């Protein structure tokens, strides 16, 4: 990604390259195996031979959030479980999406009680809502296809804000990282070795 | 479901209703009363709605129904109602004479007799409803009573089915809670219920010494009601977070929606909610 | 350095066995958190495991991550309205949950369903027992490592879910039982679907047996693991396959029969050793006995007759008369909007659920809404035996133990 990033003007080639990346992202969404309640059984049934979510859509379930890019919240989120959901969400790496499956995850479902969070969107930002109680596996498919339509429109920072703004953002991130490690005795990479100025098209680039 | 199959099958209302489709055209020859359908035999006589018949008219209305039945077509079966429309119920004998809880007389029920002879004064009351026998005991002696019930060979209540509590706030002034223990005897196939009335703040003796199953059941009862069990090895909250400070939910004065909404720290803009703010 | 003051941070190599034995307990033991999100805990179960090396010395299941307050909801809904929430407690076997609750309400008001409805209730309950055991087998084998078993089991489960969908419209959360029977007629083609399922399933089950029952890996991972002695099983209040695997014959369908189980001829499988393998065999045999029960029910069920008793205040009036006669329409309106007032009293009805004894305890104060509705779920009581079983076993057996108790967290936490 860093190899060709920002090497070109904002032109058709960059846009197509973005499209290629987004196509790759949406065709192999790895979802976090995270079933809470009844909707989890329908999610499992969706990945079983009759509906076959995994093989047809390139979606593989990973047990660890570090390797997943989609979190399907299937089931009721209780107040005891909500911090866990947030922790898992924060452990996922960008770009990440959240799909809220079932009415419990959408709005709390039939449980308007003392122990239930009324919707997982009070805890994590949600990209797609799938209604149903539980949604049949074809309903989950519809939600995932809509999510894929959203993924294909996912833009990189450079495309949206322009190349210079992207570089300034990158410099700010680097400053933050440097100041975070300034106090420890880890090695600080020299600021000039191998890290060219934005207009320097040296190869390879660190992003 | 489309209406077309129904119109084609007008002549056979049995099939029409069997497919769940209501035939919408009813002519003089198609009076449903003439052809009892396979799935839904309908009651021939219709009594007035329940609220209008008083209890005293029970005998009269049965007679009236019999008269109505006699006047109409003899080929239509008259279903003798097992339950009066007044709401005075006639209990199906399956639920009364099953014998699954023992004899329905407190003077001969073996558990009652054994407890009364071993611990005089502990049994406060014995209630019998349907086929169930409930023994109300003094709360302080609950563990001893359970030990007797478990160890006696003729009773052998070896299994605790359920241990929970009921908040009697709407039904009586004091004591507030009723701890309910349901026991089962695998050997004799009999069930039994023990109830112990516990006031708020009073401690109830634990049954973990008698049945290990009571461990989690008592923890859940503590979590939901706030009843503290004396001698329980590990009494902490179970179904709610361990640091839940908002009270005990299954009490009658606890609102179903709870007191506080969940706010995720570090997430400043959760999705807005359209409906009005929560009211307990 | 002296043996009692061995400091791990100073040593850069491995410890000798003698040195390790002299460490204090807090340094020797490791506390591991099998967290709420874990591929092998069936839902959101958290187990805090204390281990010495690979051996478990203590475990503490922490539940409550799916506690939704169903019992509190029961105090605010009328008797006929509450059935959907019973689906969601044990969501892999929803018709049995419905059945348990509806039987308790029927005992409270003192009615029974019609005979034809009772047969169909038994058929649906036994089908859902098979469905629940299929989910159990698929996930249990998946955790232990037989990955293809889950694919096979869910393939058969889809056949059962098709039957449910034809009968009541929903696959998973069925909400099919009603007070007094069934309010909609049996759709045509349903009997044929059940018959074809009865024909297909025995061969499929033979596939599972071929894959697992004599498999040396399966035997090595399940034989002798998680032994529960019969006295401990009674003490811990276990019911269902956990109890029968240890050799105690307690099946509510035989001990205290309900519905029409006293007219059906079937056997109750009992294990001998009480380990994970015996419980597996017990549940496999239960599936075969369920097929036998369904076969007899289909032979004995009256082909015509009412599905709903309609001469009682407590039952919903039949669909066709509601749309045609004025009295039934009024009754329907009052029944739906206002409900019926149940008699004062309390009942406890237990049925043999696929996981054990499912009991509903209803206290009624004479109004249309239960005063207290308690659901005694089998998994909640069965899960208590996990620390007892895990004591002394290896960490790798922990997933086998969690799987063999057959828990569904919606049922544990309600």
PDB file of C-alpha atoms in Angstrom, chain C residues 171-410:
ATOM      1  CA  UNK C 171     -37.182 -21.525  12.211  1.00  0.00           C
ATOM      2  CA  UNK C 172     -35.627 -20.793  15.503  1.00  0.00           C
ATOM      3  CA  UNK C 173     -37.884 -18.876  17.851  1.00  0.00           C
ATOM      4  CA  UNK C 174     -41.035 -20.782  17.163  1.00  0.00           C
ATOM      5  CA  UNK C 175     -43.653 -19.603  19.674  1.00  0.00           C
ATOM      6  CA  UNK C 176     -45.849 -22.454  18.572  1.00  0.00           C
ATOM      7  CA  UNK C 177     -47.661 -23.733  21.623  1.00  0.00           C
ATOM      8  CA  UNK C 178     -50.752 -22.084  22.960  1.00  0.00           C
ATOM      9  CA  UNK C 179     -52.893 -22.585  25.987  1.00  0.00           C
ATOM     10  CA  UNK C 180     -55.221 -25.413  25.060  1.00  0.00           C
ATOM     11  CA  UNK C 181     -53.536 -26.695  21.922  1.00  0.00           C
ATOM     12  CA  UNK C 182     -52.760 -25.119  18.603  1.00  0.00           C
ATOM     13  CA  UNK C 183     -54.801 -22.375  17.090  1.00  0.00           C
ATOM     14  CA  UNK C 184     -53.916 -22.976  13.457  1.00  0.00           C
ATOM     15  CA  UNK C 185     -54.541 -26.207  11.557  1.00  0.00           C
ATOM     16  CA  UNK C 186     -51.793 -28.616  10.613  1.00  0.00           C
ATOM     17  CA  UNK C 187     -50.637 -27.558   7.161  1.00  0.00           C
ATOM     18  CA  UNK C 188     -50.907 -30.154   4.416  1.00  0.00           C
ATOM     19  CA  UNK C 189     -47.653 -31.851   3.635  1.00  0.00           C
ATOM     20  CA  UNK C 190     -46.352 -31.600   7.146  1.00  0.00           C
ATOM     21  CA  UNK C 191     -46.912 -35.243   7.956  1.00  0.00           C
ATOM     22  CA  UNK C 192     -45.055 -36.195   4.787  1.00  0.00           C
ATOM     23  CA  UNK C 193     -42.167 -33.954   5.765  1.00  0.00           C
ATOM     24  CA  UNK C 194     -41.905 -35.560   9.171  1.00  0.00           C
ATOM     25  CA  UNK C 195     -42.109 -39.022   7.651  1.00  0.00           C
ATOM     26  CA  UNK C 196     -39.338 -38.261   5.198  1.00  0.00           C
ATOM     27  CA  UNK C 197     -37.226 -36.910   8.025  1.00  0.00           C
ATOM     28  CA  UNK C 198     -37.771 -40.143   9.937  1.00  0.00           C
ATOM     29  CA  UNK C 199     -36.585 -42.048   6.889  1.00  0.00           C
ATOM     30  CA  UNK C 200     -33.496 -39.936   6.289  1.00  0.00           C
ATOM     31  CA  UNK C 201     -32.228 -39.404   9.788  1.00  0.00           C
ATOM     32  CA  UNK C 202     -31.160 -42.912  10.912  1.00  0.00           C
ATOM     33  CA  UNK C 203     -28.621 -43.198   8.097  1.00  0.00           C
ATOM     34  CA  UNK C 204     -27.297 -39.760   8.865  1.00  0.00           C
ATOM     35  CA  UNK C 205     -26.930 -40.661  12.475  1.00  0.00           C
ATOM     36  CA  UNK C 206     -25.054 -43.745  11.442  1.00  0.00           C
ATOM     37  CA  UNK C 207     -22.592 -41.388   9.738  1.00  0.00           C
ATOM     38  CA  UNK C 208     -21.967 -39.649  13.034  1.00  0.00           C
ATOM     39  CA  UNK C 209     -21.516 -42.941  14.807  1.00  0.00           C
ATOM     40  CA  UNK C 210     -19.063 -44.072  12.153  1.00  0.00           C
ATOM     41  CA  UNK C 211     -17.115 -40.877  12.513  1.00  0.00           C
ATOM     42  CA  UNK C 212     -16.929 -40.713  16.254  1.00  0.00           C
ATOM     43  CA  UNK C 213     -17.992 -43.633  18.357  1.00  0.00           C
ATOM     44  CA  UNK C 214     -15.084 -45.940  17.683  1.00  0.00           C
ATOM     45  CA  UNK C 215     -12.629 -43.242  16.717  1.00  0.00           C
ATOM     46  CA  UNK C 216      -9.470 -43.611  18.790  1.00  0.00           C
ATOM     47  CA  UNK C 217      -8.946 -39.869  18.986  1.00  0.00           C
ATOM     48  CA  UNK C 218     -12.475 -39.325  20.199  1.00  0.00           C
ATOM     49  CA  UNK C 219     -12.135 -42.113  22.733  1.00  0.00           C
ATOM     50  CA  UNK C 220      -8.854 -40.770  23.993  1.00  0.00           C
ATOM     51  CA  UNK C 221     -10.306 -37.320  24.492  1.00  0.00           C
ATOM     52  CA  UNK C 222     -13.564 -38.352  26.086  1.00  0.00           C
ATOM     53  CA  UNK C 223     -13.031 -41.628  27.908  1.00  0.00           C
ATOM     54  CA  UNK C 224     -12.313 -41.106  31.557  1.00  0.00           C
ATOM     55  CA  UNK C 225     -12.589 -37.354  31.290  1.00  0.00           C
ATOM     56  CA  UNK C 226     -14.976 -35.430  33.481  1.00  0.00           C
ATOM     57  CA  UNK C 227     -16.223 -38.279  35.615  1.00  0.00           C
ATOM     58  CA  UNK C 228     -19.186 -37.468  37.854  1.00  0.00           C
ATOM     59  CA  UNK C 229     -19.952 -39.992  40.558  1.00  0.00           C
ATOM     60  CA  UNK C 230     -23.627 -40.829  41.019  1.00  0.00           C
ATOM     61  CA  UNK C 231     -23.830 -39.409  44.520  1.00  0.00           C
ATOM     62  CA  UNK C 232     -22.197 -36.186  43.420  1.00  0.00           C
ATOM     63  CA  UNK C 233     -24.598 -36.014  40.499  1.00  0.00           C
ATOM     64  CA  UNK C 234     -27.575 -36.159  42.855  1.00  0.00           C
ATOM     65  CA  UNK C 235     -26.005 -33.708  45.239  1.00  0.00           C
ATOM     66  CA  UNK C 236     -25.381 -31.154  42.559  1.00  0.00           C
ATOM     67  CA  UNK C 237     -28.964 -31.451  41.401  1.00  0.00           C
ATOM     68  CA  UNK C 238     -28.052 -32.565  37.931  1.00  0.00           C
ATOM     69  CA  UNK C 239     -30.751 -33.675  35.559  1.00  0.00           C
ATOM     70  CA  UNK C 240     -30.853 -34.909  32.031  1.00  0.00           C
ATOM     71  CA  UNK C 241     -28.012 -36.655  30.288  1.00  0.00           C
ATOM     72  CA  UNK C 242     -25.520 -35.509  32.922  1.00  0.00           C
ATOM     73  CA  UNK C 243     -27.403 -37.498  35.538  1.00  0.00           C
ATOM     74  CA  UNK C 244     -28.264 -40.448  33.362  1.00  0.00           C
ATOM     75  CA  UNK C 245     -24.687 -40.730  32.150  1.00  0.00           C
ATOM     76  CA  UNK C 246     -23.707 -41.436  35.742  1.00  0.00           C
ATOM     77  CA  UNK C 247     -26.135 -44.288  36.027  1.00  0.00           C
ATOM     78  CA  UNK C 248     -29.168 -42.806  37.735  1.00  0.00           C
ATOM     79  CA  UNK C 249     -32.448 -43.478  36.039  1.00  0.00           C
ATOM     80  CA  UNK C 250     -34.430 -40.276  36.200  1.00  0.00           C
ATOM     81  CA  UNK C 251     -36.381 -39.189  33.184  1.00  0.00           C
ATOM     82  CA  UNK C 252     -39.473 -37.161  33.862  1.00  0.00           C
ATOM     83  CA  UNK C 253     -41.197 -38.672  30.860  1.00  0.00           C
ATOM     84  CA  UNK C 254     -41.087 -41.996  32.658  1.00  0.00           C
ATOM     85  CA  UNK C 255     -41.117 -40.959  36.286  1.00  0.00           C
ATOM     86  CA  UNK C 256     -43.915 -38.414  36.185  1.00  0.00           C
ATOM     87  CA  UNK C 257     -45.385 -38.647  32.695  1.00  0.00           C
ATOM     88  CA  UNK C 258     -47.110 -35.669  31.181  1.00  0.00           C
ATOM     89  CA  UNK C 259     -49.029 -35.277  27.920  1.00  0.00           C
ATOM     90  CA  UNK C 260     -49.335 -38.716  26.310  1.00  0.00           C
ATOM     91  CA  UNK C 261     -45.935 -40.138  27.198  1.00  0.00           C
ATOM     92  CA  UNK C 262     -47.544 -42.925  29.185  1.00  0.00           C
ATOM     93  CA  UNK C 263     -48.971 -44.341  25.969  1.00  0.00           C
ATOM     94  CA  UNK C 264     -45.682 -44.359  24.130  1.00  0.00           C
ATOM     95  CA  UNK C 265     -43.190 -47.133  24.365  1.00  0.00           C
ATOM     96  CA  UNK C 266     -39.598 -45.965  24.578  1.00  0.00           C
ATOM     97  CA  UNK C 267     -36.444 -46.575  26.561  1.00  0.00           C
ATOM     98  CA  UNK C 268     -34.282 -44.291  28.587  1.00  0.00           C
ATOM     99  CA  UNK C 269     -30.545 -44.749  28.005  1.00  0.00           C
ATOM    100  CA  UNK C 270     -28.388 -44.902  31.123  1.00  0.00           C
ATOM    101  CA  UNK C 271     -24.633 -44.662  31.213  1.00  0.00           C
ATOM    102  CA  UNK C 272     -22.240 -46.507  33.479  1.00  0.00           C
ATOM    103  CA  UNK C 273     -19.109 -44.522  34.125  1.00  0.00           C
ATOM    104  CA  UNK C 274     -20.268 -40.944  34.086  1.00  0.00           C
ATOM    105  CA  UNK C 275     -17.593 -39.623  31.797  1.00  0.00           C
ATOM    106  CA  UNK C 276     -17.872 -37.487  28.693  1.00  0.00           C
ATOM    107  CA  UNK C 277     -18.064 -40.534  26.433  1.00  0.00           C
ATOM    108  CA  UNK C 278     -20.997 -41.990  28.311  1.00  0.00           C
ATOM    109  CA  UNK C 279     -22.910 -38.766  28.110  1.00  0.00           C
ATOM    110  CA  UNK C 280     -22.208 -38.673  24.399  1.00  0.00           C
ATOM    111  CA  UNK C 281     -23.601 -42.184  24.018  1.00  0.00           C
ATOM    112  CA  UNK C 282     -26.629 -41.323  26.124  1.00  0.00           C
ATOM    113  CA  UNK C 283     -27.490 -38.351  23.955  1.00  0.00           C
ATOM    114  CA  UNK C 284     -26.990 -40.274  20.729  1.00  0.00           C
ATOM    115  CA  UNK C 285     -29.349 -42.962  21.969  1.00  0.00           C
ATOM    116  CA  UNK C 286     -31.826 -40.319  23.065  1.00  0.00           C
ATOM    117  CA  UNK C 287     -31.964 -39.125  19.492  1.00  0.00           C
ATOM    118  CA  UNK C 288     -32.832 -42.617  18.325  1.00  0.00           C
ATOM    119  CA  UNK C 289     -35.493 -42.974  20.995  1.00  0.00           C
ATOM    120  CA  UNK C 290     -36.942 -39.662  19.934  1.00  0.00           C
ATOM    121  CA  UNK C 291     -37.319 -41.025  16.434  1.00  0.00           C
ATOM    122  CA  UNK C 292     -39.127 -44.000  17.905  1.00  0.00           C
ATOM    123  CA  UNK C 293     -41.454 -41.723  19.851  1.00  0.00           C
ATOM    124  CA  UNK C 294     -42.238 -39.636  16.796  1.00  0.00           C
ATOM    125  CA  UNK C 295     -42.938 -42.786  14.809  1.00  0.00           C
ATOM    126  CA  UNK C 296     -45.430 -44.014  17.389  1.00  0.00           C
ATOM    127  CA  UNK C 297     -47.050 -40.620  17.661  1.00  0.00           C
ATOM    128  CA  UNK C 298     -47.550 -40.421  13.935  1.00  0.00           C
ATOM    129  CA  UNK C 299     -49.128 -43.850  14.007  1.00  0.00           C
ATOM    130  CA  UNK C 300     -51.407 -43.067  16.924  1.00  0.00           C
ATOM    131  CA  UNK C 301     -52.365 -39.477  16.303  1.00  0.00           C
ATOM    132  CA  UNK C 302     -56.036 -38.989  15.466  1.00  0.00           C
ATOM    133  CA  UNK C 303     -56.193 -37.611  11.968  1.00  0.00           C
ATOM    134  CA  UNK C 304     -59.225 -35.507  12.616  1.00  0.00           C
ATOM    135  CA  UNK C 305     -60.393 -33.786  15.660  1.00  0.00           C
ATOM    136  CA  UNK C 306     -59.946 -30.416  17.224  1.00  0.00           C
ATOM    137  CA  UNK C 307     -56.520 -29.032  17.834  1.00  0.00           C
ATOM    138  CA  UNK C 308     -57.681 -26.442  20.303  1.00  0.00           C
ATOM    139  CA  UNK C 309     -60.197 -26.856  23.021  1.00  0.00           C
ATOM    140  CA  UNK C 310     -62.616 -24.078  22.467  1.00  0.00           C
ATOM    141  CA  UNK C 311     -65.049 -24.398  25.295  1.00  0.00           C
ATOM    142  CA  UNK C 312     -62.971 -22.653  27.852  1.00  0.00           C
ATOM    143  CA  UNK C 313     -62.417 -19.124  28.931  1.00  0.00           C
ATOM    144  CA  UNK C 314     -58.724 -19.614  28.840  1.00  0.00           C
ATOM    145  CA  UNK C 315     -58.205 -20.636  25.245  1.00  0.00           C
ATOM    146  CA  UNK C 316     -58.122 -18.569  22.143  1.00  0.00           C
ATOM    147  CA  UNK C 317     -61.280 -19.071  20.076  1.00  0.00           C
ATOM    148  CA  UNK C 318     -60.811 -20.898  16.782  1.00  0.00           C
ATOM    149  CA  UNK C 319     -59.744 -18.871  13.817  1.00  0.00           C
ATOM    150  CA  UNK C 320     -62.618 -19.521  11.471  1.00  0.00           C
ATOM    151  CA  UNK C 321     -65.366 -18.792  13.950  1.00  0.00           C
ATOM    152  CA  UNK C 322     -63.652 -15.645  15.085  1.00  0.00           C
ATOM    153  CA  UNK C 323     -64.005 -14.336  11.591  1.00  0.00           C
ATOM    154  CA  UNK C 324     -67.593 -15.493  11.182  1.00  0.00           C
ATOM    155  CA  UNK C 325     -69.484 -15.308  14.431  1.00  0.00           C
ATOM    156  CA  UNK C 326     -69.984 -12.339  16.649  1.00  0.00           C
ATOM    157  CA  UNK C 327     -69.612 -14.140  19.957  1.00  0.00           C
ATOM    158  CA  UNK C 328     -66.265 -15.613  19.132  1.00  0.00           C
ATOM    159  CA  UNK C 329     -65.029 -12.323  17.801  1.00  0.00           C
ATOM    160  CA  UNK C 330     -65.911 -10.674  21.078  1.00  0.00           C
ATOM    161  CA  UNK C 331     -64.302 -13.468  23.020  1.00  0.00           C
ATOM    162  CA  UNK C 332     -61.192 -13.165  20.914  1.00  0.00           C
ATOM    163  CA  UNK C 333     -61.033  -9.437  21.468  1.00  0.00           C
ATOM    164  CA  UNK C 334     -61.412  -9.737  25.221  1.00  0.00           C
ATOM    165  CA  UNK C 335     -58.945 -12.589  25.383  1.00  0.00           C
ATOM    166  CA  UNK C 336     -56.304 -10.715  23.476  1.00  0.00           C
ATOM    167  CA  UNK C 337     -56.719  -7.266  24.939  1.00  0.00           C
ATOM    168  CA  UNK C 338     -57.686  -7.968  28.505  1.00  0.00           C
ATOM    169  CA  UNK C 339     -56.615 -11.524  29.100  1.00  0.00           C
ATOM    170  CA  UNK C 340     -58.110 -13.956  31.504  1.00  0.00           C
ATOM    171  CA  UNK C 341     -57.824 -13.931  35.267  1.00  0.00           C
ATOM    172  CA  UNK C 342     -56.021 -17.008  36.412  1.00  0.00           C
ATOM    173  CA  UNK C 343     -57.015 -18.673  39.671  1.00  0.00           C
ATOM    174  CA  UNK C 344     -55.005 -17.805  42.738  1.00  0.00           C
ATOM    175  CA  UNK C 345     -52.317 -20.284  43.656  1.00  0.00           C
ATOM    176  CA  UNK C 346     -48.939 -21.522  42.628  1.00  0.00           C
ATOM    177  CA  UNK C 347     -47.840 -24.346  40.408  1.00  0.00           C
ATOM    178  CA  UNK C 348     -44.612 -25.998  39.456  1.00  0.00           C
ATOM    179  CA  UNK C 349     -44.481 -28.103  36.318  1.00  0.00           C
ATOM    180  CA  UNK C 350     -41.347 -29.835  35.147  1.00  0.00           C
ATOM    181  CA  UNK C 351     -40.800 -31.349  31.737  1.00  0.00           C
ATOM    182  CA  UNK C 352     -37.939 -33.362  30.366  1.00  0.00           C
ATOM    183  CA  UNK C 353     -36.098 -30.878  28.240  1.00  0.00           C
ATOM    184  CA  UNK C 354     -33.230 -32.020  26.072  1.00  0.00           C
ATOM    185  CA  UNK C 355     -30.805 -30.645  28.657  1.00  0.00           C
ATOM    186  CA  UNK C 356     -32.547 -31.852  31.778  1.00  0.00           C
ATOM    187  CA  UNK C 357     -35.474 -30.793  33.893  1.00  0.00           C
ATOM    188  CA  UNK C 358     -37.058 -27.569  32.775  1.00  0.00           C
ATOM    189  CA  UNK C 359     -39.412 -26.279  35.419  1.00  0.00           C
ATOM    190  CA  UNK C 360     -41.741 -23.320  35.462  1.00  0.00           C
ATOM    191  CA  UNK C 361     -42.961 -22.047  38.784  1.00  0.00           C
ATOM    192  CA  UNK C 362     -45.858 -19.620  38.517  1.00  0.00           C
ATOM    193  CA  UNK C 363     -47.345 -17.770  41.439  1.00  0.00           C
ATOM    194  CA  UNK C 364     -50.661 -16.203  40.625  1.00  0.00           C
ATOM    195  CA  UNK C 365     -52.533 -13.616  42.643  1.00  0.00           C
ATOM    196  CA  UNK C 366     -55.728 -13.874  40.651  1.00  0.00           C
ATOM    197  CA  UNK C 367     -54.947 -11.255  38.042  1.00  0.00           C
ATOM    198  CA  UNK C 368     -54.200 -11.513  34.351  1.00  0.00           C
ATOM    199  CA  UNK C 369     -50.474 -11.184  34.914  1.00  0.00           C
ATOM    200  CA  UNK C 370     -48.324 -13.671  36.814  1.00  0.00           C
ATOM    201  CA  UNK C 371     -47.181 -12.500  40.207  1.00  0.00           C
ATOM    202  CA  UNK C 372     -43.929 -14.406  39.992  1.00  0.00           C
ATOM    203  CA  UNK C 373     -42.673 -16.421  37.081  1.00  0.00           C
ATOM    204  CA  UNK C 374     -39.629 -18.489  37.753  1.00  0.00           C
ATOM    205  CA  UNK C 375     -37.935 -20.541  35.076  1.00  0.00           C
ATOM    206  CA  UNK C 376     -35.791 -23.305  36.480  1.00  0.00           C
ATOM    207  CA  UNK C 377     -33.484 -24.055  33.622  1.00  0.00           C
ATOM    208  CA  UNK C 378     -31.454 -27.245  33.505  1.00  0.00           C
ATOM    209  CA  UNK C 379     -28.239 -25.647  32.305  1.00  0.00           C
ATOM    210  CA  UNK C 380     -28.013 -23.261  35.199  1.00  0.00           C
ATOM    211  CA  UNK C 381     -28.030 -26.043  37.732  1.00  0.00           C
ATOM    212  CA  UNK C 382     -25.940 -28.393  35.597  1.00  0.00           C
ATOM    213  CA  UNK C 383     -23.192 -25.836  35.067  1.00  0.00           C
ATOM    214  CA  UNK C 384     -22.457 -25.839  38.757  1.00  0.00           C
ATOM    215  CA  UNK C 385     -20.746 -29.193  38.436  1.00  0.00           C
ATOM    216  CA  UNK C 386     -18.033 -27.778  36.157  1.00  0.00           C
ATOM    217  CA  UNK C 387     -15.517 -26.943  38.912  1.00  0.00           C
ATOM    218  CA  UNK C 388     -16.057 -30.370  40.410  1.00  0.00           C
ATOM    219  CA  UNK C 389     -15.381 -32.086  37.099  1.00  0.00           C
ATOM    220  CA  UNK C 390     -12.465 -29.899  36.134  1.00  0.00           C
ATOM    221  CA  UNK C 391     -10.558 -30.474  39.328  1.00  0.00           C
ATOM    222  CA  UNK C 392      -7.384 -32.301  38.446  1.00  0.00           C
ATOM    223  CA  UNK C 393      -7.914 -32.456  34.717  1.00  0.00           C
ATOM    224  CA  UNK C 394      -5.907 -30.797  31.998  1.00  0.00           C
ATOM    225  CA  UNK C 395      -6.589 -27.465  30.420  1.00  0.00           C
ATOM    226  CA  UNK C 396      -7.236 -29.098  27.096  1.00  0.00           C
ATOM    227  CA  UNK C 397     -10.084 -31.035  28.664  1.00  0.00           C
ATOM    228  CA  UNK C 398     -11.827 -27.894  29.754  1.00  0.00           C
ATOM    229  CA  UNK C 399     -13.512 -27.432  26.391  1.00  0.00           C
ATOM    230  CA  UNK C 400     -14.682 -31.030  26.441  1.00  0.00           C
ATOM    231  CA  UNK C 401     -16.169 -30.497  29.889  1.00  0.00           C
ATOM    232  CA  UNK C 402     -17.964 -27.307  28.963  1.00  0.00           C
ATOM    233  CA  UNK C 403     -19.333 -29.043  25.907  1.00  0.00           C
ATOM    234  CA  UNK C 404     -20.489 -32.150  27.674  1.00  0.00           C
ATOM    235  CA  UNK C 405     -22.688 -30.307  30.151  1.00  0.00           C
ATOM    236  CA  UNK C 406     -24.545 -28.950  27.106  1.00  0.00           C
ATOM    237  CA  UNK C 407     -25.117 -25.373  28.055  1.00  0.00           C
ATOM    238  CA  UNK C 408     -26.814 -22.614  26.187  1.00  0.00           C
ATOM    239  CA  UNK C 409     -26.098 -19.285  27.791  1.00  0.00           C
ATOM    240  CA  UNK C 410     -29.499 -17.822  27.123  1.00  0.00           C
TER     241      UNK C 410
END
